[in-house]
mmCIF file of C-alpha atoms in Angstrom:
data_model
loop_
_atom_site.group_PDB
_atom_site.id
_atom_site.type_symbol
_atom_site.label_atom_id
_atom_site.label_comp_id
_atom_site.label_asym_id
_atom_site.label_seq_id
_atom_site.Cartn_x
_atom_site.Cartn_y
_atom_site.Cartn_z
ATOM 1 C CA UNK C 1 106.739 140.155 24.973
ATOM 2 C CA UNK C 2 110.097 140.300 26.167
ATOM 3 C CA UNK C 3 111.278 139.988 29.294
ATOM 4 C CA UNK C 4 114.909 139.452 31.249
ATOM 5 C CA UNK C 5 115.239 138.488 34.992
ATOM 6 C CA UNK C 6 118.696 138.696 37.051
ATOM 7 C CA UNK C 7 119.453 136.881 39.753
ATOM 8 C CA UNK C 8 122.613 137.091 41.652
ATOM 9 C CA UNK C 9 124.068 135.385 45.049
ATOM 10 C CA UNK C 10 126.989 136.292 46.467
ATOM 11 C CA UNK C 11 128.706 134.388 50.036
ATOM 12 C CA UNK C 12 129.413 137.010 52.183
ATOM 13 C CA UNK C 13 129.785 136.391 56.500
ATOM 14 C CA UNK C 14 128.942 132.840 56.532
ATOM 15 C CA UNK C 15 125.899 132.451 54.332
ATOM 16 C CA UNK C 16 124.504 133.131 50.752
ATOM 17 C CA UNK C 17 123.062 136.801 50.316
ATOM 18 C CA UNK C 18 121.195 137.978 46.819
ATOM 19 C CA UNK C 19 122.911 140.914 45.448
ATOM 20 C CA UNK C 20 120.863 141.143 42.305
ATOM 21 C CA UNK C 21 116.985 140.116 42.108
ATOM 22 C CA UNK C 22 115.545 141.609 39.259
ATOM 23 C CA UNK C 23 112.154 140.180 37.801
ATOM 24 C CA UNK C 24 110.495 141.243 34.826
ATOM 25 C CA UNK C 25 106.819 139.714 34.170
ATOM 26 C CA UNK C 26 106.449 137.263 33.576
ATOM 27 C CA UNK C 27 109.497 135.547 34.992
ATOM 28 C CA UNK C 28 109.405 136.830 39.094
ATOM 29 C CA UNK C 29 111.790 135.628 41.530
ATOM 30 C CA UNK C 30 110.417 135.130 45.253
ATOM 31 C CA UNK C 31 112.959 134.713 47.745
ATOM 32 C CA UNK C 32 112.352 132.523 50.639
ATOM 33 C CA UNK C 33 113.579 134.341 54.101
ATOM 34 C CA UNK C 34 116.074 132.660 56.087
ATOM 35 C CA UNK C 35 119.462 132.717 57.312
ATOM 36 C CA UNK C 36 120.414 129.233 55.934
ATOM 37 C CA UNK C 37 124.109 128.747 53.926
ATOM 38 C CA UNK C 38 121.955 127.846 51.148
ATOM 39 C CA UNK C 39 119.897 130.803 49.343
ATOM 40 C CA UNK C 40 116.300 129.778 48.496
ATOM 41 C CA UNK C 41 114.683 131.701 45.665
ATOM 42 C CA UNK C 42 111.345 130.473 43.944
ATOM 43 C CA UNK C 43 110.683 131.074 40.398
ATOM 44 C CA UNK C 44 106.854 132.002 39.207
ATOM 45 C CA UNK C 45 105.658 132.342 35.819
ATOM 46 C CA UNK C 46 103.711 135.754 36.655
ATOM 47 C CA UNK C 47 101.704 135.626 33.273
ATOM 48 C CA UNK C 48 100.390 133.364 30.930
ATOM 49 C CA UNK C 49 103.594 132.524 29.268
ATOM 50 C CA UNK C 50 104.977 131.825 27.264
ATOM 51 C CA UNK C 51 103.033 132.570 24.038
ATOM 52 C CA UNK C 52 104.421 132.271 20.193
ATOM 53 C CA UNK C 53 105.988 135.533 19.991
ATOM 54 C CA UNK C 54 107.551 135.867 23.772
ATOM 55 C CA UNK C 55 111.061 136.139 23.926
ATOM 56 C CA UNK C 56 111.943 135.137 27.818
ATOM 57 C CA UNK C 57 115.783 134.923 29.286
ATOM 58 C CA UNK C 58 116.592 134.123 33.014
ATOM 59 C CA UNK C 59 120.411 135.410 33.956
ATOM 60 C CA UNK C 60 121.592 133.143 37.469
ATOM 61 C CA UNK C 61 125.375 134.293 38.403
ATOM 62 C CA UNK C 62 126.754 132.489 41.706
ATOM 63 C CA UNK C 63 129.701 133.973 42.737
ATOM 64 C CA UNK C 64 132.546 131.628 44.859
ATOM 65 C CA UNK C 65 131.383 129.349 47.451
ATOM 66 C CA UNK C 66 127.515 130.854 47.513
ATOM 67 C CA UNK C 67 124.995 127.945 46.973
ATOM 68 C CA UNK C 68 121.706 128.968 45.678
ATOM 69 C CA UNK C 69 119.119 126.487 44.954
ATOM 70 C CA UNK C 70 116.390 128.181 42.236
ATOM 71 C CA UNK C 71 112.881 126.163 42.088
ATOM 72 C CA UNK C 72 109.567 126.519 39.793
ATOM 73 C CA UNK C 73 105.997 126.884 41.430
ATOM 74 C CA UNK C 74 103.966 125.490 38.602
ATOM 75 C CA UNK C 75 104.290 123.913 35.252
ATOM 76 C CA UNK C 76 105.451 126.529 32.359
ATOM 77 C CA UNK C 77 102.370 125.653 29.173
ATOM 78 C CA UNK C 78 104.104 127.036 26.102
ATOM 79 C CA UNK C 79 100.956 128.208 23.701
ATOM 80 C CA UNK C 80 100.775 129.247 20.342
ATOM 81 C CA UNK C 81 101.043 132.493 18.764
ATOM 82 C CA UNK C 82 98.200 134.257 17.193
ATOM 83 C CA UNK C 83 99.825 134.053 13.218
ATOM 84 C CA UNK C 84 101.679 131.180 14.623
ATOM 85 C CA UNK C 85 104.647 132.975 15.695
ATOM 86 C CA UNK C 86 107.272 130.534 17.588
ATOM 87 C CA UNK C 87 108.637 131.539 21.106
ATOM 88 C CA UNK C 88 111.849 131.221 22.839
ATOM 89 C CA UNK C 89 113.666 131.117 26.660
ATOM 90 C CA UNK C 90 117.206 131.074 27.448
ATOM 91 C CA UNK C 91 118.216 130.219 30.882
ATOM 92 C CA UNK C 92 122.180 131.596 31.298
ATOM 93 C CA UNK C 93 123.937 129.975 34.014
ATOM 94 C CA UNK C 94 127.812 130.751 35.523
ATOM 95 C CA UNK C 95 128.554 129.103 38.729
ATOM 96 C CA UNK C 96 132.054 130.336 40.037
ATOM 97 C CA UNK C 97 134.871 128.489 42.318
ATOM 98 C CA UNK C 98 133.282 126.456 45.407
ATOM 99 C CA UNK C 99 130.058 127.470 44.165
ATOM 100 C CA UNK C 100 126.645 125.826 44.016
ATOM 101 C CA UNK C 101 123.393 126.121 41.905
ATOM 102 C CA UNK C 102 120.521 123.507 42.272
ATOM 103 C CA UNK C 103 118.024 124.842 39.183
ATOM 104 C CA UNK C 104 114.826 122.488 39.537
ATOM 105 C CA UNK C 105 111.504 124.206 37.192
ATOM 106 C CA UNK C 106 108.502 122.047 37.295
ATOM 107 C CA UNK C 107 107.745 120.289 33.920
ATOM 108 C CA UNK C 108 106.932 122.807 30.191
ATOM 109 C CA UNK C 109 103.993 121.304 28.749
ATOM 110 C CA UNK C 110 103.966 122.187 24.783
ATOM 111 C CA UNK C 111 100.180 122.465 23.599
ATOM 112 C CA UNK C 112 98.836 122.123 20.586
ATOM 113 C CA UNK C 113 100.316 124.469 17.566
ATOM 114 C CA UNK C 114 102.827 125.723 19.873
ATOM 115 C CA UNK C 115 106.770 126.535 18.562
ATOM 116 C CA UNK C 116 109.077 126.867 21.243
ATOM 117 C CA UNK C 117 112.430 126.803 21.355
ATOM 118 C CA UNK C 118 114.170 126.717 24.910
ATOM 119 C CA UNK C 119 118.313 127.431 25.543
ATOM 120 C CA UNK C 120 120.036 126.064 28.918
ATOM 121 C CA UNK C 121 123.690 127.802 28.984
ATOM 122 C CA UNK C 122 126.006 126.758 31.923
ATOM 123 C CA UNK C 123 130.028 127.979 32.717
ATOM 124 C CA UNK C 124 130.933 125.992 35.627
ATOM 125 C CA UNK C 125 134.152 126.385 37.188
ATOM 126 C CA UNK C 126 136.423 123.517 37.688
ATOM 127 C CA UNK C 127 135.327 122.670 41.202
ATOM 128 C CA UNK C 128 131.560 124.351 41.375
ATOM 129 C CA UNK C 129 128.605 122.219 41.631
ATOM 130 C CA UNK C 130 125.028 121.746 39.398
ATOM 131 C CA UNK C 131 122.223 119.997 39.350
ATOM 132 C CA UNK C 132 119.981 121.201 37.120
ATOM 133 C CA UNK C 133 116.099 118.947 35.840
ATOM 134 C CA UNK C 134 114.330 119.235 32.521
ATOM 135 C CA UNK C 135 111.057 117.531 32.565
ATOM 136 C CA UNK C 136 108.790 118.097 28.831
ATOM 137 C CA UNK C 137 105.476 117.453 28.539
ATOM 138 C CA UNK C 138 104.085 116.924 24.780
ATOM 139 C CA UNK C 139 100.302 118.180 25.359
ATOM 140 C CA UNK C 140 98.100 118.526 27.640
ATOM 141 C CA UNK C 141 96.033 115.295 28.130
ATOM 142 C CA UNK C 142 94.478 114.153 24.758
ATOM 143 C CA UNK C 143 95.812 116.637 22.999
ATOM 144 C CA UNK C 144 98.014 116.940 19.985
ATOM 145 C CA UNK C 145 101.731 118.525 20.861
ATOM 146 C CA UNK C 146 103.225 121.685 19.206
ATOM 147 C CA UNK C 147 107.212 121.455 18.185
ATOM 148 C CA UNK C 148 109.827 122.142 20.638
ATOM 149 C CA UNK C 149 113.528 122.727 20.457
ATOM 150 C CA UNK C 150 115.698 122.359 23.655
ATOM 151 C CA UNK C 151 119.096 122.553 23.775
ATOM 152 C CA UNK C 152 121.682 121.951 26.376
ATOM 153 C CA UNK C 153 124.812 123.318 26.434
ATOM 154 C CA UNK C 154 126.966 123.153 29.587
ATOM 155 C CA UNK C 155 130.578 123.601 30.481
ATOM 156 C CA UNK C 156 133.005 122.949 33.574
ATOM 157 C CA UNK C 157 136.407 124.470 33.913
ATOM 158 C CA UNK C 158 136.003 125.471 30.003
ATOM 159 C CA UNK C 159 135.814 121.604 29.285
ATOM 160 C CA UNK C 160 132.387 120.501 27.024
ATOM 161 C CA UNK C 161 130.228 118.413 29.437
ATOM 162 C CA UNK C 162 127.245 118.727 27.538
ATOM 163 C CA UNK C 163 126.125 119.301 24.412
ATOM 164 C CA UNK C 164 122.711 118.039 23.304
ATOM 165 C CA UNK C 165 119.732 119.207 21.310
ATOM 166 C CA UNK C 166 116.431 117.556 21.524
ATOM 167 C CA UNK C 167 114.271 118.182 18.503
ATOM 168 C CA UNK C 168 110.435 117.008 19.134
ATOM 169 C CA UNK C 169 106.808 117.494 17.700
ATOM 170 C CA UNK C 170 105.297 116.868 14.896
ATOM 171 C CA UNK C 171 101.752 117.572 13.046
ATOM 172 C CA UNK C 172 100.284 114.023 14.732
ATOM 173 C CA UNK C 173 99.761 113.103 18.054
ATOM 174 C CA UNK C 174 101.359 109.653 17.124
ATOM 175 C CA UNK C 175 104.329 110.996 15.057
ATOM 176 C CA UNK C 176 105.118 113.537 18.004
ATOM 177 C CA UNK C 177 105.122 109.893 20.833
ATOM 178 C CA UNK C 178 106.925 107.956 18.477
ATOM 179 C CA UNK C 179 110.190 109.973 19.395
ATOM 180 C CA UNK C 180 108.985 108.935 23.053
ATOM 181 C CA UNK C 181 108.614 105.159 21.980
ATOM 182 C CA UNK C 182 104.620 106.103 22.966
ATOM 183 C CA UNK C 183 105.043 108.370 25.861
ATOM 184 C CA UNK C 184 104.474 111.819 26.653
ATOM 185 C CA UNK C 185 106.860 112.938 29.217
ATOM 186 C CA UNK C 186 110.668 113.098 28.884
ATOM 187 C CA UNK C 187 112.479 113.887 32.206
ATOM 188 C CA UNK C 188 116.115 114.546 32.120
ATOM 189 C CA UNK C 189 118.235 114.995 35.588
ATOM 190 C CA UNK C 190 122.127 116.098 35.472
ATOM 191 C CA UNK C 191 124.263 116.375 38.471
ATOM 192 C CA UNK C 192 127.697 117.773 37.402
ATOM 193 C CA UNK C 193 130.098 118.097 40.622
ATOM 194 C CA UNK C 194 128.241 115.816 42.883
ATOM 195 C CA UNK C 195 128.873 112.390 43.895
ATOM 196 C CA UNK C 196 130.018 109.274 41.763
ATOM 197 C CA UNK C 197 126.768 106.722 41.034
ATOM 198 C CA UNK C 198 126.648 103.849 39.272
ATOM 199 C CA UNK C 199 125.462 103.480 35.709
ATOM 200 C CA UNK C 200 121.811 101.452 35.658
ATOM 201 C CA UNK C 201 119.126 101.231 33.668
ATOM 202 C CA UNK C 202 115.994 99.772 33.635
ATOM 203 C CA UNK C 203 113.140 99.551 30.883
ATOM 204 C CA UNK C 204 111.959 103.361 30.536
ATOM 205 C CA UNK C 205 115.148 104.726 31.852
ATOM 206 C CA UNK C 206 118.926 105.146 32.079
ATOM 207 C CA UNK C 207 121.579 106.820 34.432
ATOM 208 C CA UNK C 208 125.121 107.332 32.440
ATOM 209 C CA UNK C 209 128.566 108.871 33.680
ATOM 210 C CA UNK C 210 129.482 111.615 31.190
ATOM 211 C CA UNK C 211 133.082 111.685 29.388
ATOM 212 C CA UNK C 212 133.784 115.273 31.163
ATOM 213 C CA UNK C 213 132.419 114.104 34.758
ATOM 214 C CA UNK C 214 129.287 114.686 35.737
ATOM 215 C CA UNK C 215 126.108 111.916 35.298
ATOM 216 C CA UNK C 216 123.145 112.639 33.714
ATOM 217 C CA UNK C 217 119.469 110.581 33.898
ATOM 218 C CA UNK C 218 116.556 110.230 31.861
ATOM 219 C CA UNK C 219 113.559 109.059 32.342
ATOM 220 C CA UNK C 220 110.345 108.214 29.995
ATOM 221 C CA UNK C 221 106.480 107.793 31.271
ATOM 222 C CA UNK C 222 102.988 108.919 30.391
ATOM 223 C CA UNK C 223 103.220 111.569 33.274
ATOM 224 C CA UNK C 224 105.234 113.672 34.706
ATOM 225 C CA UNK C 225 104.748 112.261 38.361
ATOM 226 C CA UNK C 226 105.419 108.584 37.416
ATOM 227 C CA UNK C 227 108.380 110.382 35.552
ATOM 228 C CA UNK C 228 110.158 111.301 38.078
ATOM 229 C CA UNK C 229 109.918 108.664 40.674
ATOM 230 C CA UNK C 230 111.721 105.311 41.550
ATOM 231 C CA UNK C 231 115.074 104.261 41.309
ATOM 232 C CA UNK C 232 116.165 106.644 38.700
ATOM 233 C CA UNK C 233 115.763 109.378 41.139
ATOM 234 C CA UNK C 234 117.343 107.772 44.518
ATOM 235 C CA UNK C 235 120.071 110.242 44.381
#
C-alpha cells in the first residue's frame, strides 16, 4: 500500500484555518472544530498499518504565523510483511516565519519480524517554532522486536539542528534491549524555538541544549507511560 496525506494551515483573520486536508487510508486527519489561534487536527491510523510492504508519507506545511498542533489517537504497530518485505513512513515538515507546529504521535511499537524504516524531515524558518515526540516501542509485551530504522533530520533557518539515525533490532529479544541497556521503550522529545531549560539528567534520562539551538530529551523505561513521565517532561 501506498498512501500520501496533506495537511496545510494557513493564518488568515486572526486564527489558524486548514487550507489543505487531504487523507489517504490509512493515514486520516480529523480536525477538531473551534475557533482557537491554534489549529487542532488529530491523526488516526485508519487501517492496520503499517505492514512490510506499505509505503506511508505525511506532508504538514504551516505557512507564517499559523500554529497547528497535529496529535496521534493510538499507538502505530509496525507488522511484518508476508515474504518479509520491510516498510517505510516519511513525515515532511516546513514550518514558515512566526510559525508553529506541535507534532505529538502516540508511541510505534515494532513486532516481531517487522522491518521498518521511518523518516522525520523538518525546514524551520529562522524564528518558527517545533516540538515534535518520538516514543519506540521494541515488541509488544514478551515478544521478540523486528528491526527499525528512524532517522531525524531537521533544519532551522537552513542551519543543521539535527541529524541522527537510530538503528535498532536484532534476531534476539536480548540483543534488540541491549541497545536499550535492558529496556524496551525509547522516548525522545525536541523543542526547537521554545524556551531555554537547563541541561539535567538523571539515571534513565537526559535533557541537552543542541549546538544550533533547540534542546532535545530522551528518556529510557520498560513502558511507554513510565517513559514519558517525571522530571524529564516538566516542560
Amino acid at each position: 500500500m501506498k498512501a500520501h496525506a496533506r495537511l496545510t494551515a494557513r493564518f488568515e483573520g486572526g486564527r489558524t484555518v486548514l487550507r489543505e486536508l487531504r487523507s489517504m487510508a490509512p493515514l486520516t486527519l480529523l480536525p477538531k472544530r473551534g475557533t482557537g489561534v491554534t489549529a487542532i487536527v488529530h491523526l488516526v491510523n485508519s487501517a492496520t498499518s503499517p505492514l512490510g510492504g506499505d509505503e506511508l508519507k505525511l506532508t504538514i506545511r504551516v505557512g507564517s504565523g499559523a500554529s497547528l498542533r497535529l496529535s496521534g489517537v493510538a499507538a502505530t504497530i509496525a507488522l511484518p510483511g508476508l515474504h518479509g518485505e520491510g516498510s517505510s513512513s516519511l513525515v515532511d515538515v516546513v514550518v514558515e516565519d512566526g510559525g508553529s507546529l506541535e507534532y505529538l504521535p502516540e508511541p510505534t511499537v515494532v513486532t516481531a519480524r517487522a522491518r521498518h524504516s521511518a523518516v522525520f524531515k523538518a525546514s524551520l524558518a529562522a524564528d518558527a517554532y517545533l516540538h515534535t515526540r518520538e516514543v519506540l516501542v521494541l515488541g509488544r509485551a514478551g515478544e521478540r522486536p523486528g528491526s527499525l530504522v528512524t532517522t531525524q533530520h531537521v533544519t532551522r533557518g537552513e542551519v543543521p539542528v539535527l541529524r541522527q539515525t537510530l538503528e535498532i533490532g536484532d534476531s534476539t529479544l536480548d540483543s534488540s534491549l541491549a541497545h536499550l541497556a535492558g529496556r524496551r521503550v525509547l522516548a525522545t522529545d525536541l523543542v526547537v524555538g521554545g524556551p531555554d531549560l537547563p541541561e539535567a539528567s538523571g539515571e534513565w534520562w537526559s535533557r541537552a541544549s543542541l549546538a544550533a539551538g533547540g534542546i532535545l530529551t530522551t528518556s529510557l523505561a520498560h513502558d511507554a507511560v513510565t517513559a514519558l513521565k517525571g522530571e524529564p517532561w516538566s516542560h
